[in-house]
mmCIF file of C-alpha atoms in Angstrom:
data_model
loop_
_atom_site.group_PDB
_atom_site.id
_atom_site.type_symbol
_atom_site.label_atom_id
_atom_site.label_comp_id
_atom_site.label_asym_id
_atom_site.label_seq_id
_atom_site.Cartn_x
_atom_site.Cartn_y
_atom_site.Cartn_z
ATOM 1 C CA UNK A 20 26.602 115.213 82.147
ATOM 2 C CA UNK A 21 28.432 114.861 78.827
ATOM 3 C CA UNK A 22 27.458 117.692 76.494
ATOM 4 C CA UNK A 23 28.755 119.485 72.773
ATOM 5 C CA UNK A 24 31.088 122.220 73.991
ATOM 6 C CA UNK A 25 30.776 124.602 70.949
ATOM 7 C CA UNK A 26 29.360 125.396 67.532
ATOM 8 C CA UNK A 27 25.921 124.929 66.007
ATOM 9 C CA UNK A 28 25.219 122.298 68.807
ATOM 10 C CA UNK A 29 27.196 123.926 71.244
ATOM 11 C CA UNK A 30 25.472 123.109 75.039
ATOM 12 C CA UNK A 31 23.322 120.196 74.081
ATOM 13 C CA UNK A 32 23.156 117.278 75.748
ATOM 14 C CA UNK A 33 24.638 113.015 75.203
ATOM 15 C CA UNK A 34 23.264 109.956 76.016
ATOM 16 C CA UNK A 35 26.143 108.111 77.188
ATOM 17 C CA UNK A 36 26.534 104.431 77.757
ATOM 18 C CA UNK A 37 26.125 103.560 81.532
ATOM 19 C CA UNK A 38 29.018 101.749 81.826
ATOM 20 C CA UNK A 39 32.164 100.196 79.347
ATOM 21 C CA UNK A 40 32.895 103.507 78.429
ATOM 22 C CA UNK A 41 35.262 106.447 79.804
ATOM 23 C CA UNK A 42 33.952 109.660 78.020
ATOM 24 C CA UNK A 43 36.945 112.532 77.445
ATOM 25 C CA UNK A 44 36.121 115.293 80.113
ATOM 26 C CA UNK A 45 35.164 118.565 78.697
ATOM 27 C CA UNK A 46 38.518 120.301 79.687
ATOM 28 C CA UNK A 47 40.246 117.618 77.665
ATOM 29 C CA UNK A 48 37.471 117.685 74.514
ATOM 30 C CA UNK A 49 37.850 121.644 74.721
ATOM 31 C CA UNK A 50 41.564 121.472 74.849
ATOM 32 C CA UNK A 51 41.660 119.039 71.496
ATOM 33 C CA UNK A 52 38.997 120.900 69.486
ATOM 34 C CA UNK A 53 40.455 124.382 70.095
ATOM 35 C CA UNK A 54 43.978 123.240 69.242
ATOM 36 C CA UNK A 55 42.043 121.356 65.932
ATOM 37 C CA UNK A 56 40.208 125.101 65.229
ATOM 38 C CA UNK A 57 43.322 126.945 65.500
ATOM 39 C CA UNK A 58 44.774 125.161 62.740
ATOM 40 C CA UNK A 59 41.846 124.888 61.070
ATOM 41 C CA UNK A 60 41.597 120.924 60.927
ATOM 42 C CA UNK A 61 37.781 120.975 61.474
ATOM 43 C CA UNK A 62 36.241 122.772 58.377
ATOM 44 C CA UNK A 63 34.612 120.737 55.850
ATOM 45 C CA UNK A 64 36.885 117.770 57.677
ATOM 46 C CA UNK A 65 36.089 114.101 57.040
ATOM 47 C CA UNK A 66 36.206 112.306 60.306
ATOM 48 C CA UNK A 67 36.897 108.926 61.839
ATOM 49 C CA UNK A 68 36.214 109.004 65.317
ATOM 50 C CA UNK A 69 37.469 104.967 66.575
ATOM 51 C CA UNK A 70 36.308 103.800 69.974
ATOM 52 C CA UNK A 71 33.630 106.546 69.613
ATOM 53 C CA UNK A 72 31.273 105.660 72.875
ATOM 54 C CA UNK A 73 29.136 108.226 72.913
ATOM 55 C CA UNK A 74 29.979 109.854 70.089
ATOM 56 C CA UNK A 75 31.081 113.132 72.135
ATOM 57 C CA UNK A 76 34.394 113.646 69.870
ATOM 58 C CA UNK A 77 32.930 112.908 66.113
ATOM 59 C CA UNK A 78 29.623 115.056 66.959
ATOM 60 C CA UNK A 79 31.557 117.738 68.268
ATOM 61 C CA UNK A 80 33.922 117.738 65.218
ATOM 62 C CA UNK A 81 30.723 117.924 63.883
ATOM 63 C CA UNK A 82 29.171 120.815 65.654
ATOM 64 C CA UNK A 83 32.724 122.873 64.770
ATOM 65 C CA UNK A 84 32.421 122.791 61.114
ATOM 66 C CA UNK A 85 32.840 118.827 60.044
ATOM 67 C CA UNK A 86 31.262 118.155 56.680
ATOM 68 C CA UNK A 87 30.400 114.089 57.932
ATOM 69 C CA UNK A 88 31.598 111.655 60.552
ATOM 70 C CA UNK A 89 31.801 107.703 61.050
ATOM 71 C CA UNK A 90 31.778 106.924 64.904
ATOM 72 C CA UNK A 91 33.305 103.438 65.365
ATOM 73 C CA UNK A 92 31.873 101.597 68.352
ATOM 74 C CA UNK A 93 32.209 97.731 68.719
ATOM 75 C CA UNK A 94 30.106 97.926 72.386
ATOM 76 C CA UNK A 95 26.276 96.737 70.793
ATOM 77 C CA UNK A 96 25.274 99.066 74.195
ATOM 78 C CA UNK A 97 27.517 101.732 73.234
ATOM 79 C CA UNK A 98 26.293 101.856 69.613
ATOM 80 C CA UNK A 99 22.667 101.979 70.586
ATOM 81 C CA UNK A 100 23.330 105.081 72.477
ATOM 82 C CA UNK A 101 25.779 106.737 69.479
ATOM 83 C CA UNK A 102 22.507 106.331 67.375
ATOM 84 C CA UNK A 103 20.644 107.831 69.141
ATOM 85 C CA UNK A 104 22.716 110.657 69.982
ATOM 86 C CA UNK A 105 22.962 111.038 66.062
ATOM 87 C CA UNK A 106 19.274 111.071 66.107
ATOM 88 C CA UNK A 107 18.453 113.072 68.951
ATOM 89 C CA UNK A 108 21.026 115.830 66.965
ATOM 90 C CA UNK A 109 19.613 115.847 63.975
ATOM 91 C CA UNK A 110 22.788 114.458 62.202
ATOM 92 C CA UNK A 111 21.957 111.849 60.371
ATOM 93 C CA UNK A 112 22.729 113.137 57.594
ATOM 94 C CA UNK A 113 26.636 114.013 58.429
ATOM 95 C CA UNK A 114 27.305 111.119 60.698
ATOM 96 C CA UNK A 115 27.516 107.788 60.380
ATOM 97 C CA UNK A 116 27.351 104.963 63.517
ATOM 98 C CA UNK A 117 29.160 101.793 62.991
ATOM 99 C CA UNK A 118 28.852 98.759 65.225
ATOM 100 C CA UNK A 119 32.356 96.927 64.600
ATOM 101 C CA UNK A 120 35.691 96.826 66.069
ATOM 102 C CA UNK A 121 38.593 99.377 64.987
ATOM 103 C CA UNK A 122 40.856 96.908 63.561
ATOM 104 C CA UNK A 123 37.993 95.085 61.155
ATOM 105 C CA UNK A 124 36.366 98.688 60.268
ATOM 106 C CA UNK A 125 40.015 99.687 58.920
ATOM 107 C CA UNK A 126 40.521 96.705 57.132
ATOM 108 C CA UNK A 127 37.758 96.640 54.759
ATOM 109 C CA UNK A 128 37.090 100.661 54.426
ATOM 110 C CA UNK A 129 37.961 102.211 51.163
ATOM 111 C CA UNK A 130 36.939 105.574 52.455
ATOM 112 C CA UNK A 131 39.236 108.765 53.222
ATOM 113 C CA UNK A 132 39.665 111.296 56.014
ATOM 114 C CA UNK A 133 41.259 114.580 57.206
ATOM 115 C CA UNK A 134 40.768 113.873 60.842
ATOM 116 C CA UNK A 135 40.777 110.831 63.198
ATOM 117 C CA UNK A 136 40.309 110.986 66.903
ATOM 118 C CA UNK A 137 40.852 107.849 68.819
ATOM 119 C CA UNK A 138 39.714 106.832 72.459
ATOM 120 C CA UNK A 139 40.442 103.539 73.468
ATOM 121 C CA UNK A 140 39.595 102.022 76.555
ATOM 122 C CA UNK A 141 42.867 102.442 78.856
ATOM 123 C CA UNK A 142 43.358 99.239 79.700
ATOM 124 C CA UNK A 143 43.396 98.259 75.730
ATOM 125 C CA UNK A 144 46.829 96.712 75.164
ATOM 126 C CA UNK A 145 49.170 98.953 73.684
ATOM 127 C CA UNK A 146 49.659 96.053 70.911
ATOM 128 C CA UNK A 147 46.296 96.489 69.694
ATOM 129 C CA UNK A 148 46.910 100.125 69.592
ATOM 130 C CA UNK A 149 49.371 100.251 67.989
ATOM 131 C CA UNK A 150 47.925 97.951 64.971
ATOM 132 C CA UNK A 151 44.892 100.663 64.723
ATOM 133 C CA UNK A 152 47.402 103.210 64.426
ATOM 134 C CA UNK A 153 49.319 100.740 61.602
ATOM 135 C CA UNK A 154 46.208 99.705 60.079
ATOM 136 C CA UNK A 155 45.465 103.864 59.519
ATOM 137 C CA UNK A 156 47.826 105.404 56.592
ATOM 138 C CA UNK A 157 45.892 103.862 53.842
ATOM 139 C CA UNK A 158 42.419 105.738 54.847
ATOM 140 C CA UNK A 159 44.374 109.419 55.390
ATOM 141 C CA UNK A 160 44.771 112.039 52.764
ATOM 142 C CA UNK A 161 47.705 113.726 52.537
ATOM 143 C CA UNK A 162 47.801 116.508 55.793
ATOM 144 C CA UNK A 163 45.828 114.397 58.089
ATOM 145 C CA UNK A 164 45.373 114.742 61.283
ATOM 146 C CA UNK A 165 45.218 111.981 64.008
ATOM 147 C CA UNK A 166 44.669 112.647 67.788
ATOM 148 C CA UNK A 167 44.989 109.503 70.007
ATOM 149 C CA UNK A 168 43.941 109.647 73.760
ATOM 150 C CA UNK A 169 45.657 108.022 76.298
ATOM 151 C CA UNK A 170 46.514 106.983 79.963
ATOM 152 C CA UNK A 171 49.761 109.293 81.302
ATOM 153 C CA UNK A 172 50.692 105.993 82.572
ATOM 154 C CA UNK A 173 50.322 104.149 78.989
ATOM 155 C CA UNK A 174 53.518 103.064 77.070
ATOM 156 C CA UNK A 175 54.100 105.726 74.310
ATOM 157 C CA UNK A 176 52.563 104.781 71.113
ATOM 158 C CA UNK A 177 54.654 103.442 68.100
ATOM 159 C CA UNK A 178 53.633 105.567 64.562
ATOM 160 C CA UNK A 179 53.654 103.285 61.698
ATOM 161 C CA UNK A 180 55.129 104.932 58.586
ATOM 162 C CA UNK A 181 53.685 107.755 56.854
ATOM 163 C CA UNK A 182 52.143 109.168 60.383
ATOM 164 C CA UNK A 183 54.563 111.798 62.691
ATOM 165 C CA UNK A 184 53.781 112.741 66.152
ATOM 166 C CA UNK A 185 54.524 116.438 66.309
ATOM 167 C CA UNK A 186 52.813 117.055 70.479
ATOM 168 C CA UNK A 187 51.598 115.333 73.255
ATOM 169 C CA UNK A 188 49.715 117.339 75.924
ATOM 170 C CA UNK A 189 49.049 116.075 79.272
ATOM 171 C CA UNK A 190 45.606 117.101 81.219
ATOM 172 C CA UNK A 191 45.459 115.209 84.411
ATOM 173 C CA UNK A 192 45.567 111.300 83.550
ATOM 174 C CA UNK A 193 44.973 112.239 80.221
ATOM 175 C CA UNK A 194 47.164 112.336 77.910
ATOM 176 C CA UNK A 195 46.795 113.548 74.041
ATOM 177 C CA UNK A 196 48.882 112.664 70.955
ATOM 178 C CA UNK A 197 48.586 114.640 67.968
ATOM 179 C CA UNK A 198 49.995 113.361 64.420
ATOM 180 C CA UNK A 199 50.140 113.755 60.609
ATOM 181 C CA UNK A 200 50.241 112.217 57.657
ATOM 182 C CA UNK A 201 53.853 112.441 55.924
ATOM 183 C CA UNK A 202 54.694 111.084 52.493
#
């Protein structure tokens, strides 16, 4: 059972896709957001949540004090269910579901953000990775925060310009990798 951790949402209950997907474990998703709370990342925040499945990370940004959200999905399955998780929250109003892939959504976007959590798939090559996390400086404002999930056993990232890595944190196979915008 995937559920919201904490906040105005806290204990409810996702929909998540029954397979494709690999939704972040609640140690790991309670881990990120109380690292994001403690510096105060989440309120009033602007989110991109890429690779969103389910929706688990955007919606709880949103539960903690988000002002809005776009969840990224490219899976049509996947993007069915992050609807209706929006729905079945009452969120429609803060959050946003797109059906397209990371790269494509980046490309033509003209929006802004203070926070963007990314969950690929593990077995996404670290090449494409690495061109979402190239393809991202244009959409941040300046002290933006970027959290990519990972496999331990995935090559290291490579930040384009204008994003730092500043931690990594390990939880089991998981592995999290926090950044900010520098200009």
């Amino acid at each position: 059972m995937t559920r919201i951790i904490a906040g105005e949402l806290g204990g409810r209950r996702l929909a998540v896709p029954g397979k494709g997907t690999r939704p972040t474990t609640d140690r790991v998703r309670e881990a990120l957001f109380s690292r994001l709370d403690h510096s105060d990342v989440l309120r009033g925040a602007r989110v991109l949540d890429l690779f969103a499945g389910s929706g688990a990370l955007g919606l709880e940004a949103l539960s903690r004090g988000a002002a809005s959200a776009v969840l990224v999905e490219a899976s049509a399955g996947a993007a069915r269910i992050l609807q209706q998780n929006i729905r079945d929250l009452g969120l429609a109003a803060r959050a946003t579901a797109v059906k397209e892939k990371a790269s494509p959504y980046l490309a033509r976007s003209v929006e802004t953000f203070d926070l963007v959590v990314i969950d690929p798939p593990y077995d996404l090559p670290t090449a494409e990775v690495d061109a979402v996390l190239a393809a991202l400086p244009p959409r941040l404002v300046d002290d933006a925060v970027v959290v990519l999930e990972g496999s331990t056993r995935a090559a290291r990232p490579t930040w384009p310009a204008g994003l730092e890595r500043y931690a990594s944190k390990d939880y089991g196979e998981t592995r999290l990798h926090y950044a900010q915008t520098v200009r």
